[in-house]
């Protein structure tokens, strides 16, 4: 089993960008994205489904279908504009979602006649490759092994947080599922509760 290196880079907004790879990453960062407002999602109780639903109004501002020449998930040092990853190369990158559905800084929003609470937790973006046109199905086995190790590492780290009770790595594929960026990537959600469907399986 190859050794896997993990680098923690502190961004200009004081959030961590993690770089994983078989090669140690030491490159100096280039220009970073401007600091954005912290997300403030909240949850509302859905009495018909008997579960909490998270709402995040800030997601309407997320990058959606940018021009081909602009991709916020590509290596930023190679381009004429900053991206989420201010380096010329990387293997796998993980960073906080700027338009999160769960956030440790979340505060409750008081609504008339609606039961609500803060939407604590965590939302991360995981970028599988620096290659904009790559797909998991075309990646070598070594990259899939690396990606699996990254999922495991993030799972362990996120479950250490007091406001995370369940961790879900996932990937949406295709515009029909809500994908707004075509660079190969997925997400990792740290829920502040165990989703009801999962809880029912545990209790079965």
mmCIF file of N, CA, C and O in Angstrom, residues 13 23-24 26 41 44-45 48 56 58 60 71 73 76 80 84 124 144 152 154 166:
data_model
loop_
_atom_site.group_PDB
_atom_site.id
_atom_site.type_symbol
_atom_site.label_atom_id
_atom_site.label_comp_id
_atom_site.label_asym_id
_atom_site.label_seq_id
_atom_site.Cartn_x
_atom_site.Cartn_y
_atom_site.Cartn_z
ATOM 1 N N UNK A 13 -9.945 32.696 4.317
ATOM 2 C CA UNK A 13 -11.127 32.821 5.169
ATOM 3 C C UNK A 13 -10.993 31.991 6.450
ATOM 4 O O UNK A 13 -11.969 31.785 7.175
ATOM 5 N N UNK A 23 2.054 11.876 -3.685
ATOM 6 C CA UNK A 23 3.218 12.749 -3.677
ATOM 7 C C UNK A 23 2.977 13.889 -2.689
ATOM 8 O O UNK A 23 1.877 14.454 -2.638
ATOM 9 N N UNK A 24 3.985 14.223 -1.907
ATOM 10 C CA UNK A 24 3.833 15.291 -0.919
ATOM 11 C C UNK A 24 3.645 16.631 -1.625
ATOM 12 O O UNK A 24 4.390 16.981 -2.536
ATOM 13 N N UNK A 26 3.857 20.529 -1.716
ATOM 14 C CA UNK A 26 4.587 21.609 -1.054
ATOM 15 C C UNK A 26 4.489 22.928 -1.808
ATOM 16 O O UNK A 26 5.099 23.917 -1.413
ATOM 17 N N UNK A 41 -27.590 28.257 7.005
ATOM 18 C CA UNK A 41 -28.770 27.428 6.731
ATOM 19 C C UNK A 41 -29.578 27.219 8.013
ATOM 20 O O UNK A 41 -29.070 27.441 9.120
ATOM 21 N N UNK A 44 -36.295 23.173 9.088
ATOM 22 C CA UNK A 44 -37.722 23.288 9.409
ATOM 23 C C UNK A 44 -38.293 21.880 9.565
ATOM 24 O O UNK A 44 -37.952 20.980 8.810
ATOM 25 N N UNK A 45 -39.166 21.738 10.538
ATOM 26 C CA UNK A 45 -39.798 20.448 10.775
ATOM 27 C C UNK A 45 -40.931 20.233 9.780
ATOM 28 O O UNK A 45 -41.809 21.084 9.616
ATOM 29 N N UNK A 48 -45.633 16.281 7.883
ATOM 30 C CA UNK A 48 -46.171 15.196 7.059
ATOM 31 C C UNK A 48 -45.145 14.079 6.869
ATOM 32 O O UNK A 48 -45.498 12.902 6.826
ATOM 33 N N UNK A 56 -31.261 26.469 2.763
ATOM 34 C CA UNK A 56 -30.091 27.337 2.680
ATOM 35 C C UNK A 56 -30.297 28.328 1.533
ATOM 36 O O UNK A 56 -30.041 28.008 0.367
ATOM 37 N N UNK A 58 -28.649 30.842 0.713
ATOM 38 C CA UNK A 58 -27.419 31.260 0.049
ATOM 39 C C UNK A 58 -27.052 30.399 -1.142
ATOM 40 O O UNK A 58 -26.243 30.818 -1.989
ATOM 41 N N UNK A 60 -28.619 29.817 -3.692
ATOM 42 C CA UNK A 60 -29.027 30.423 -4.965
ATOM 43 C C UNK A 60 -27.885 31.222 -5.586
ATOM 44 O O UNK A 60 -27.910 31.534 -6.786
ATOM 45 N N UNK A 71 -13.673 27.465 -14.482
ATOM 46 C CA UNK A 71 -14.090 26.353 -13.621
ATOM 47 C C UNK A 71 -13.485 26.568 -12.244
ATOM 48 O O UNK A 71 -12.250 26.557 -12.098
ATOM 49 N N UNK A 73 -13.165 24.630 -9.859
ATOM 50 C CA UNK A 73 -12.564 23.435 -9.284
ATOM 51 C C UNK A 73 -11.261 23.037 -9.977
ATOM 52 O O UNK A 73 -10.626 22.063 -9.588
ATOM 53 N N UNK A 76 -6.027 26.655 -9.856
ATOM 54 C CA UNK A 76 -6.101 28.084 -10.116
ATOM 55 C C UNK A 76 -4.812 28.710 -10.600
ATOM 56 O O UNK A 76 -4.840 29.728 -11.292
ATOM 57 N N UNK A 80 -6.066 32.472 -15.424
ATOM 58 C CA UNK A 80 -5.987 33.912 -15.226
ATOM 59 C C UNK A 80 -6.979 34.411 -14.193
ATOM 60 O O UNK A 80 -7.247 35.610 -14.100
ATOM 61 N N UNK A 84 -11.051 27.637 -6.306
ATOM 62 C CA UNK A 84 -11.067 27.077 -4.959
ATOM 63 C C UNK A 84 -9.725 26.458 -4.576
ATOM 64 O O UNK A 84 -9.428 26.295 -3.395
ATOM 65 N N UNK A 124 -18.765 19.431 2.779
ATOM 66 C CA UNK A 124 -17.480 19.559 2.105
ATOM 67 C C UNK A 124 -17.603 19.159 0.643
ATOM 68 O O UNK A 124 -18.438 18.327 0.281
ATOM 69 N N UNK A 144 -8.530 5.473 -7.534
ATOM 70 C CA UNK A 144 -9.726 5.046 -6.811
ATOM 71 C C UNK A 144 -9.378 4.627 -5.382
ATOM 72 O O UNK A 144 -10.145 4.886 -4.446
ATOM 73 N N UNK A 152 -12.570 7.791 3.724
ATOM 74 C CA UNK A 152 -12.443 7.213 5.066
ATOM 75 C C UNK A 152 -11.878 8.254 6.038
ATOM 76 O O UNK A 152 -12.379 8.417 7.163
ATOM 77 N N UNK A 154 -11.955 11.561 5.837
ATOM 78 C CA UNK A 154 -12.928 12.617 6.106
ATOM 79 C C UNK A 154 -14.064 12.098 6.993
ATOM 80 O O UNK A 154 -14.569 12.820 7.867
ATOM 81 N N UNK A 166 -23.937 11.804 11.531
ATOM 82 C CA UNK A 166 -23.977 10.875 10.403
ATOM 83 C C UNK A 166 -23.225 11.510 9.238
ATOM 84 O O UNK A 166 -23.412 12.695 8.947
#
